[in-house]
CSV table of C-alpha atoms and ligand atoms in Angstrom, one decimal:
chain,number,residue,atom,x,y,z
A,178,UNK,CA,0.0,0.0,0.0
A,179,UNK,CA,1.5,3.4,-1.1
A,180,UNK,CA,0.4,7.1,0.0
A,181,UNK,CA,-2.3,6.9,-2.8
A,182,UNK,CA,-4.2,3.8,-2.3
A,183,UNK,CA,-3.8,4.8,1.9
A,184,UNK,CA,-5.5,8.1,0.6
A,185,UNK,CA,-8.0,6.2,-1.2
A,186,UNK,CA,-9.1,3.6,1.4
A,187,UNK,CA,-9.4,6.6,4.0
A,188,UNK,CA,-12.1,8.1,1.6
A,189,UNK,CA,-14.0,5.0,0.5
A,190,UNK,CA,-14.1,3.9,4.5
A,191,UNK,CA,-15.5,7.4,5.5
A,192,UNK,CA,-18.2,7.7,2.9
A,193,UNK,CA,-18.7,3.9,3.4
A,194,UNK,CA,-18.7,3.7,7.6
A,195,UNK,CA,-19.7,7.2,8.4
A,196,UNK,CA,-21.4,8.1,5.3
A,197,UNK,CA,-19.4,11.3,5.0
A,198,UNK,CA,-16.5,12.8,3.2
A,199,UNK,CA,-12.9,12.2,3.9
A,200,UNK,CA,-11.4,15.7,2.1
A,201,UNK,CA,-7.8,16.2,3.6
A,202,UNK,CA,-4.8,14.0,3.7
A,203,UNK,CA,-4.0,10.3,4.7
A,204,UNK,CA,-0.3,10.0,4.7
A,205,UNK,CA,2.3,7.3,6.6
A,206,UNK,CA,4.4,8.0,8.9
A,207,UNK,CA,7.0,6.1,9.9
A,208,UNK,CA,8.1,8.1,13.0
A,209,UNK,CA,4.9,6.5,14.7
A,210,UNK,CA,6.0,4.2,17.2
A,211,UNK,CA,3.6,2.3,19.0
A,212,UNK,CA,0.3,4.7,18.3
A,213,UNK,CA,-1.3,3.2,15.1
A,214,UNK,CA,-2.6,6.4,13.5
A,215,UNK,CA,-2.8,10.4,14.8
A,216,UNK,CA,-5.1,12.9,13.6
A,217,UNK,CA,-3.6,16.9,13.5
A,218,UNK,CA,-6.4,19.4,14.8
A,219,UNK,CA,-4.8,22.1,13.3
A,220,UNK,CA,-4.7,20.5,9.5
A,221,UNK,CA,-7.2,17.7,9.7
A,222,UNK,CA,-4.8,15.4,8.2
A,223,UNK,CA,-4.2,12.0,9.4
A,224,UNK,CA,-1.3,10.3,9.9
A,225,UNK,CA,-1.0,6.5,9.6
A,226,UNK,CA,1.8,4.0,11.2
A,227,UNK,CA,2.7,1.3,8.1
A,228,UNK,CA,4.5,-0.7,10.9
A,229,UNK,CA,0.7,-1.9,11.8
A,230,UNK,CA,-0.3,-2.7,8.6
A,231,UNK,CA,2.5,-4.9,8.3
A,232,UNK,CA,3.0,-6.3,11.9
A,233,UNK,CA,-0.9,-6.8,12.0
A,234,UNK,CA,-2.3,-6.5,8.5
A,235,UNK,CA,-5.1,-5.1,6.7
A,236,UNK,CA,-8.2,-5.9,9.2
A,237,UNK,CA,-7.0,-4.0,12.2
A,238,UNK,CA,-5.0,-1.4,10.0
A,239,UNK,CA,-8.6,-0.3,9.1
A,240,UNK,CA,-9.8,-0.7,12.5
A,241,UNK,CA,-7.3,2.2,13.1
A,242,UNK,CA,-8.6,4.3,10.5
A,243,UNK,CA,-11.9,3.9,11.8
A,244,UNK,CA,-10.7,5.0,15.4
A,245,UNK,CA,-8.8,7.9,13.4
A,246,UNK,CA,-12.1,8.8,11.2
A,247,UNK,CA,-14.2,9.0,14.2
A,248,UNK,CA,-11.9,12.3,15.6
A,249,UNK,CA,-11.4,13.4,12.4
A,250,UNK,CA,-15.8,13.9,11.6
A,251,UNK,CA,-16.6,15.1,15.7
A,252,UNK,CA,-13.8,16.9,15.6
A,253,UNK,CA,-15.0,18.8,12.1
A,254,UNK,CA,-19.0,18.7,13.2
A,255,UNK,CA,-18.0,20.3,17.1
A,256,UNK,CA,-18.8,17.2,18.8
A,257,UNK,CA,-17.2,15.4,21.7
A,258,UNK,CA,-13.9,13.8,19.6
A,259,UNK,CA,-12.0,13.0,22.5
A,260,UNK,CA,-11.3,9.6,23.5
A,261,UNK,CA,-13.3,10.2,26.7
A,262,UNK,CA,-16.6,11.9,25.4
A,263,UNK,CA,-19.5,10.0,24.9
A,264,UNK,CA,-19.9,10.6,21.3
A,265,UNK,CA,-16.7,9.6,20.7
A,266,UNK,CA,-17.5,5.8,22.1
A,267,UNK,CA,-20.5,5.9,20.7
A,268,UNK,CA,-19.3,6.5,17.3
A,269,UNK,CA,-16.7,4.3,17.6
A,270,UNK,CA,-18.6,1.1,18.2
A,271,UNK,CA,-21.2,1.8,15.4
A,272,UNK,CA,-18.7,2.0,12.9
A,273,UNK,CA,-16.4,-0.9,14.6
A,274,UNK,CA,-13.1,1.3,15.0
A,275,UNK,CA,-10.4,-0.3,17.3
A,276,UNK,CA,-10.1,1.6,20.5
A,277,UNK,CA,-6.1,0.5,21.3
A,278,UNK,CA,-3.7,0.0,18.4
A,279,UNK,CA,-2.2,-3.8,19.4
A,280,UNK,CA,1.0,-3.8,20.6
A,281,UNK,CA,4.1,-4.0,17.7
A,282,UNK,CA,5.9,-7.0,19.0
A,283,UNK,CA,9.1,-6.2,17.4
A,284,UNK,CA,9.6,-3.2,19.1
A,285,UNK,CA,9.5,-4.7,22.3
A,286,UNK,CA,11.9,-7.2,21.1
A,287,UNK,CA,14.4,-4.0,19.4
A,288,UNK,CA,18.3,-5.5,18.6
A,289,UNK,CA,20.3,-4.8,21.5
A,290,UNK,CA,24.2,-4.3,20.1
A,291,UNK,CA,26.5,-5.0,22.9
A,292,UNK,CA,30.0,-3.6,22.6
A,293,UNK,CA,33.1,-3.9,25.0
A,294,UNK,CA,36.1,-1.5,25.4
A,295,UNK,CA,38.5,-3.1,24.4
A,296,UNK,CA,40.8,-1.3,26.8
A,297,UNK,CA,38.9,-1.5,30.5
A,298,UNK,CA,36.5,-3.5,29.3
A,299,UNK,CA,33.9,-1.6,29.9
A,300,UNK,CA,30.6,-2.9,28.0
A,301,UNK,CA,27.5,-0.8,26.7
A,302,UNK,CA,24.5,-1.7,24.9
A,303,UNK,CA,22.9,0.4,22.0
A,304,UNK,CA,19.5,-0.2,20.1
A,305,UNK,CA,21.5,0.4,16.5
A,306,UNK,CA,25.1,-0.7,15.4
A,307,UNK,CA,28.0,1.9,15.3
A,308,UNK,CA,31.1,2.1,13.6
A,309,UNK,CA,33.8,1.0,16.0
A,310,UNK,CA,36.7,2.9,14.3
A,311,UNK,CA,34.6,6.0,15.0
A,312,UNK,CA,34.0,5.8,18.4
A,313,UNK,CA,36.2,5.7,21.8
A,314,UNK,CA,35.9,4.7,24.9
A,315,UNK,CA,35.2,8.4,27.0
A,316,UNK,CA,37.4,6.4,30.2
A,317,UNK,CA,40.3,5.3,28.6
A,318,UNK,CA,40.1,6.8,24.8
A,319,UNK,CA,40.1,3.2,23.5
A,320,UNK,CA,38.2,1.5,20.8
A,321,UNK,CA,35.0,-1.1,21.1
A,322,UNK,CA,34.4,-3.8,19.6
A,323,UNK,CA,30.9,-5.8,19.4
A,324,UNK,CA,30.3,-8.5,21.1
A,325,UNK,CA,26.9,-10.0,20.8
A,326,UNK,CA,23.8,-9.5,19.5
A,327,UNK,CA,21.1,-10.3,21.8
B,84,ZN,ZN1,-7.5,8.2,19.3
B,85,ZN,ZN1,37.6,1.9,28.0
């Protein structure tokens, strides 16, 4: 699924679910980490996480957009669009929305780099991989090295 056919399920859901028009912008976003989809007050435009459609696929990727719709149209008609509001529930379960985005397994489960001075030996752990010959040790100004991936 690209921007486009996001941009066009977000319409055909609206007009489908809520039986109104979807007329800003449905775009991924891949600095969503474990919310599923946001909706901007300010521009109306909804922002969609494409780690859920792939983690969890298409069924609860439009469960999202549902949740995501139903701020989006109380928001727009001055109705209660929080997630505590009544009209906001209410909406929700007519149209069948999700109300939590499922956890994204993987993330719990991130790479964990370990790397050991190689001069005192102390060890450190990052979430990404560095390049050894660019880094020192801040005790002893020596280099790491990995040693295991966990
Ligand atoms: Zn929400
Ligand atoms: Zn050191």
């Amino acid at each position: 699924m690209n921007q486009d056919t996001l941009q066009k399920l977000v319409e055909k859901l609206s007009l489908e679910k809520f039986d109104r028009r979807f007329s800003h912008t449905a775009s991924f976003n891949r600095r969503l980490r474990t919310t599923g989809g946001r909706y901007h007050l300010k521009s109306h435009d909804l922002d969609f996480n494409p780690e859920v459609l792939k983690v969890h696929g298409q069924d609860i990727f439009e469960g999202i957009i549902l949740h995501e719709l139903c701020h989006y149209h109380l928001h727009l008609e001055k109705k209660g669009y929080r997630h505590k509001d009544k009209a906001f529930k209410e909406l929700l379960r007519e149209v069948g929305g999700l109300r939590y985005t499922p956890p994204l397994q993987h993330q719990v489960e991130k790479p964990q780099w370990q790397y050991r001075c190689t001069g005192c030996l102390l060890t450190i752990q990052r979430q990404r991989r560095f390049n050894v010959n660019k880094f020192l040790c801040a005790k002893c100004r020596s280099r790491f090295e990995l040693i295991e991936q966990e």
